[in-house]
Amino acid sequence: MTHTPPPAGVFDAVATLRADDGHRFLLQRHPQSPVLRPSPLNAWEAMNVFNAAVLQHGGLFHMHYRAQGIDFVSSIGYAVSSDGLTWNKLERPVLAPREPYESRGVEDPRVTWHENDQCFYMAYTAYSPLGIMPCLARSHNLILWERLGPVIRGEDNKDHVLFPRKIGGRYVMFHRRPPSIWIAYSDDLLNWTDHREIMAPRPELAGWDEKRVGAGGVPIETPHGWLVLYHAYDQRHVYRLSAALLDLEDPSKVLRRPADFIMEPTETWEIRGDVPNVVFSCANPVVGDEVWLYYGGADRMVGLATCKLSDLMEFVLEP
């Protein structure tokens, strides 16, 4: 069958796949993906479920996911799994809009188990007429969450995620001042200082990360440095994913940032959805010797892609 290219400006997944010579390192989609779908039985998650945080704790996988009903106001739901593939959901969200700064939704959770504090922190985005605010909440059981409030005010900011331990005696967090990934430090989780841009768009390269970049899931500590996965999009608003390596003791230093990406939208449900041409991840837990990357496809469903941790490190460390 002859492939007919789409109109100018429309993402062409087939052409992208045909351009791959087989040597590019790419994440592999799990055959059971997507692993979470909207439920018409619950009004608050009837339209979309996406951008999920996932971690392992107590022998189970725990997922916190962004959900939307027909009003498109986001809440955060919870699901649990024994294998990371088949999920049982709670009937009600564990975090729903309550404060004035959350009136239009609570979005994009990223959940960190913090080694120093021995508790869970959820980084989530609050959306309201007041703007887009990065917020934190705390929990000891992953169900009941205590709001700590916005951590950056006075600017539209999101894509924040907390590191899993203190560095130099301080909490460390990524956030995004468009169009770049920034890092910041805090003594109390509420007052953040020493903001520094660490990863910016690269329009001089092939274009896939030329417009905007943002952090993914919780940074992974390795002997070589902090392994971070991140998203980016181009002028056509096509989202792709890649990885970078930061210094262990000074994560404001980027040691490696490959020029290529490791995932792009190719499945129909990643190309067509509420927001087309999107793969967007908030979670990359290490499961055995693999990285399991959970991602939102086209802001409609939750998918899973995997790779060997050693292969991902080889990709990042390759000169």
Short mmCIF file of C-alpha atoms in Angstrom, two decimals, residues 98-268:
data_model
loop_
_atom_site.label_atom_id
_atom_site.label_comp_id
_atom_site.label_asym_id
_atom_site.label_seq_id
_atom_site.Cartn_x
_atom_site.Cartn_y
_atom_site.Cartn_z
CA ARG A 98 -10.86 22.76 46.85
CA GLU A 99 -8.79 25.93 47.24
CA PRO A 100 -9.38 29.12 45.21
CA TYR A 101 -6.09 28.58 43.39
CA GLU A 102 -7.31 25.10 42.31
CA SER A 103 -10.78 26.06 41.04
CA ARG A 104 -10.18 24.88 37.47
CA GLY A 105 -8.28 21.74 38.34
CA VAL A 106 -5.46 19.85 40.04
CA GLU A 107 -3.17 18.37 37.43
CA ASP A 108 -0.13 16.26 36.51
CA PRO A 109 0.88 14.58 39.80
CA ARG A 110 4.46 13.48 40.41
CA VAL A 111 4.86 11.49 43.64
CA THR A 112 8.20 11.14 45.44
CA TRP A 113 9.07 8.88 48.38
CA HIS A 114 11.47 11.12 50.31
CA GLU A 115 14.32 9.29 52.04
CA ASN A 116 14.98 11.98 54.65
CA ASP A 117 11.39 12.65 55.67
CA GLN A 118 10.10 9.06 55.27
CA CYS A 119 6.89 10.22 53.64
CA PHE A 120 5.39 10.82 50.20
CA TYR A 121 5.27 14.20 48.53
CA MET A 122 3.01 14.95 45.60
CA ALA A 123 4.00 17.74 43.25
CA TYR A 124 0.87 18.84 41.39
CA THR A 125 -0.21 21.82 39.32
CA ALA A 126 -3.10 24.01 40.45
CA TYR A 127 -5.07 25.78 37.73
CA SER A 128 -7.44 28.71 38.29
CA PRO A 129 -8.09 32.31 37.18
CA LEU A 130 -5.19 33.14 39.51
CA GLY A 131 -2.85 31.33 37.12
CA ILE A 132 -0.90 28.07 36.94
CA MET A 133 0.80 27.30 40.26
CA PRO A 134 3.13 24.48 41.32
CA CYS A 135 1.94 22.99 44.62
CA LEU A 136 3.00 20.29 47.08
CA ALA A 137 1.04 17.87 49.25
CA ARG A 138 2.22 15.31 51.80
CA SER A 139 0.98 11.82 52.69
CA HIS A 140 1.94 8.79 54.76
CA ASN A 141 -0.47 6.35 53.10
CA LEU A 142 -0.85 7.64 49.50
CA ILE A 143 -4.61 8.15 50.00
CA LEU A 144 -4.97 11.06 52.44
CA TRP A 145 -3.06 14.16 51.34
CA GLU A 146 -2.19 17.25 53.36
CA ARG A 147 -1.84 20.32 51.17
CA LEU A 148 1.33 22.31 51.78
CA GLY A 149 0.27 24.99 49.30
CA PRO A 150 1.85 26.70 46.30
CA VAL A 151 5.64 26.67 46.23
CA ILE A 152 6.11 29.38 43.58
CA ARG A 153 3.74 32.33 43.19
CA GLY A 154 3.43 35.30 40.92
CA GLU A 155 4.18 33.46 37.66
CA ASP A 156 2.74 30.67 35.54
CA ASN A 157 4.88 27.68 36.46
CA LYS A 158 4.50 23.87 36.37
CA ASP A 159 6.26 20.57 35.57
CA HIS A 160 7.82 20.49 39.03
CA VAL A 161 9.10 17.34 40.72
CA LEU A 162 10.88 16.77 44.03
CA PHE A 163 14.17 14.86 44.23
CA PRO A 164 14.01 11.71 46.41
CA ARG A 165 16.51 12.98 48.99
CA LYS A 166 18.14 16.17 50.20
CA ILE A 167 21.35 17.28 48.53
CA GLY A 168 23.75 19.40 50.57
CA GLY A 169 21.18 19.46 53.37
CA ARG A 170 18.43 21.03 51.24
CA TYR A 171 15.40 19.89 49.32
CA VAL A 172 15.82 20.03 45.54
CA MET A 173 13.12 20.51 42.93
CA PHE A 174 12.77 20.92 39.19
CA HIS A 175 10.22 23.40 37.87
CA ARG A 176 9.54 25.13 34.59
CA ARG A 177 9.81 28.76 33.75
CA PRO A 178 8.88 28.64 30.07
CA PRO A 179 10.49 27.47 27.95
CA SER A 180 13.14 25.76 30.12
CA ILE A 181 13.70 23.35 33.01
CA TRP A 182 14.87 25.12 36.16
CA ILE A 183 16.20 23.83 39.46
CA ALA A 184 15.63 25.32 42.93
CA TYR A 185 16.50 24.59 46.57
CA SER A 186 14.66 24.90 49.89
CA ASP A 187 15.09 24.37 53.63
CA ASP A 188 11.37 24.02 54.36
CA LEU A 189 9.65 22.97 51.09
CA LEU A 190 7.76 26.28 50.91
CA ASN A 191 10.43 28.90 50.27
CA TRP A 192 12.55 28.14 47.22
CA THR A 193 15.77 29.93 46.31
CA ASP A 194 18.83 29.67 44.04
CA HIS A 195 16.68 29.22 40.94
CA ARG A 196 18.76 28.32 37.94
CA GLU A 197 17.97 27.35 34.36
CA ILE A 198 19.57 24.00 33.55
CA MET A 199 18.00 22.74 30.30
CA ALA A 200 16.67 24.95 27.51
CA PRO A 201 15.21 24.25 24.06
CA ARG A 202 17.75 23.54 21.32
CA PRO A 203 16.46 25.04 18.05
CA GLU A 204 19.88 24.47 16.51
CA LEU A 205 19.32 20.68 16.45
CA ALA A 206 16.84 18.62 14.45
CA GLY A 207 13.88 20.50 15.85
CA TRP A 208 12.24 17.96 18.16
CA ASP A 209 13.04 20.00 21.31
CA GLU A 210 13.17 23.44 19.71
CA LYS A 211 10.14 25.04 21.42
CA ARG A 212 9.84 24.00 25.08
CA VAL A 213 11.19 21.40 27.54
CA GLY A 214 9.89 20.18 30.91
CA ALA A 215 10.75 17.62 33.59
CA GLY A 216 9.34 14.10 33.68
CA GLY A 217 9.23 11.76 36.67
CA VAL A 218 11.31 11.55 39.85
CA PRO A 219 15.07 11.67 39.10
CA ILE A 220 16.77 8.27 39.30
CA GLU A 221 19.97 8.14 41.36
CA THR A 222 22.75 6.13 39.68
CA PRO A 223 26.51 5.85 40.30
CA HIS A 224 27.04 8.06 37.26
CA GLY A 225 24.67 10.83 38.30
CA TRP A 226 20.98 11.73 38.41
CA LEU A 227 19.23 10.17 35.43
CA VAL A 228 16.31 12.36 34.39
CA LEU A 229 13.68 11.83 31.73
CA TYR A 230 12.03 14.87 30.21
CA HIS A 231 9.59 15.94 27.53
CA ALA A 232 9.93 18.50 24.77
CA TYR A 233 7.93 19.74 21.83
CA ASP A 234 8.60 21.42 18.52
CA GLN A 235 6.94 24.14 16.46
CA ARG A 236 4.20 21.70 15.41
CA HIS A 237 3.47 20.90 19.07
CA VAL A 238 4.59 17.27 18.74
CA TYR A 239 5.75 15.97 22.13
CA ARG A 240 8.73 13.62 22.44
CA LEU A 241 10.74 12.21 25.34
CA SER A 242 14.44 11.95 26.06
CA ALA A 243 16.91 11.62 28.94
CA ALA A 244 19.83 13.47 30.49
CA LEU A 245 22.37 12.99 33.28
CA LEU A 246 23.07 15.47 36.09
CA ASP A 247 25.87 15.65 38.65
CA LEU A 248 25.07 13.78 41.89
CA GLU A 249 26.29 16.47 44.27
CA ASP A 250 25.41 19.47 42.11
CA PRO A 251 22.38 18.61 39.97
CA SER A 252 22.45 22.06 38.38
CA LYS A 253 25.33 20.65 36.29
CA VAL A 254 24.19 18.76 33.19
CA LEU A 255 26.79 16.08 32.44
CA ARG A 256 25.13 14.50 29.40
CA ARG A 257 22.20 15.48 27.21
CA PRO A 258 21.98 13.41 24.03
CA ALA A 259 20.85 15.13 20.85
CA ASP A 260 18.25 12.46 20.05
CA PHE A 261 14.90 11.51 21.54
CA ILE A 262 13.83 8.08 22.81
CA MET A 263 10.06 8.17 22.27
CA GLU A 264 7.55 9.95 20.07
CA PRO A 265 3.84 9.52 19.30
CA THR A 266 3.27 6.68 16.85
CA GLU A 267 0.19 4.83 18.12
CA THR A 268 -3.23 6.03 17.01
#
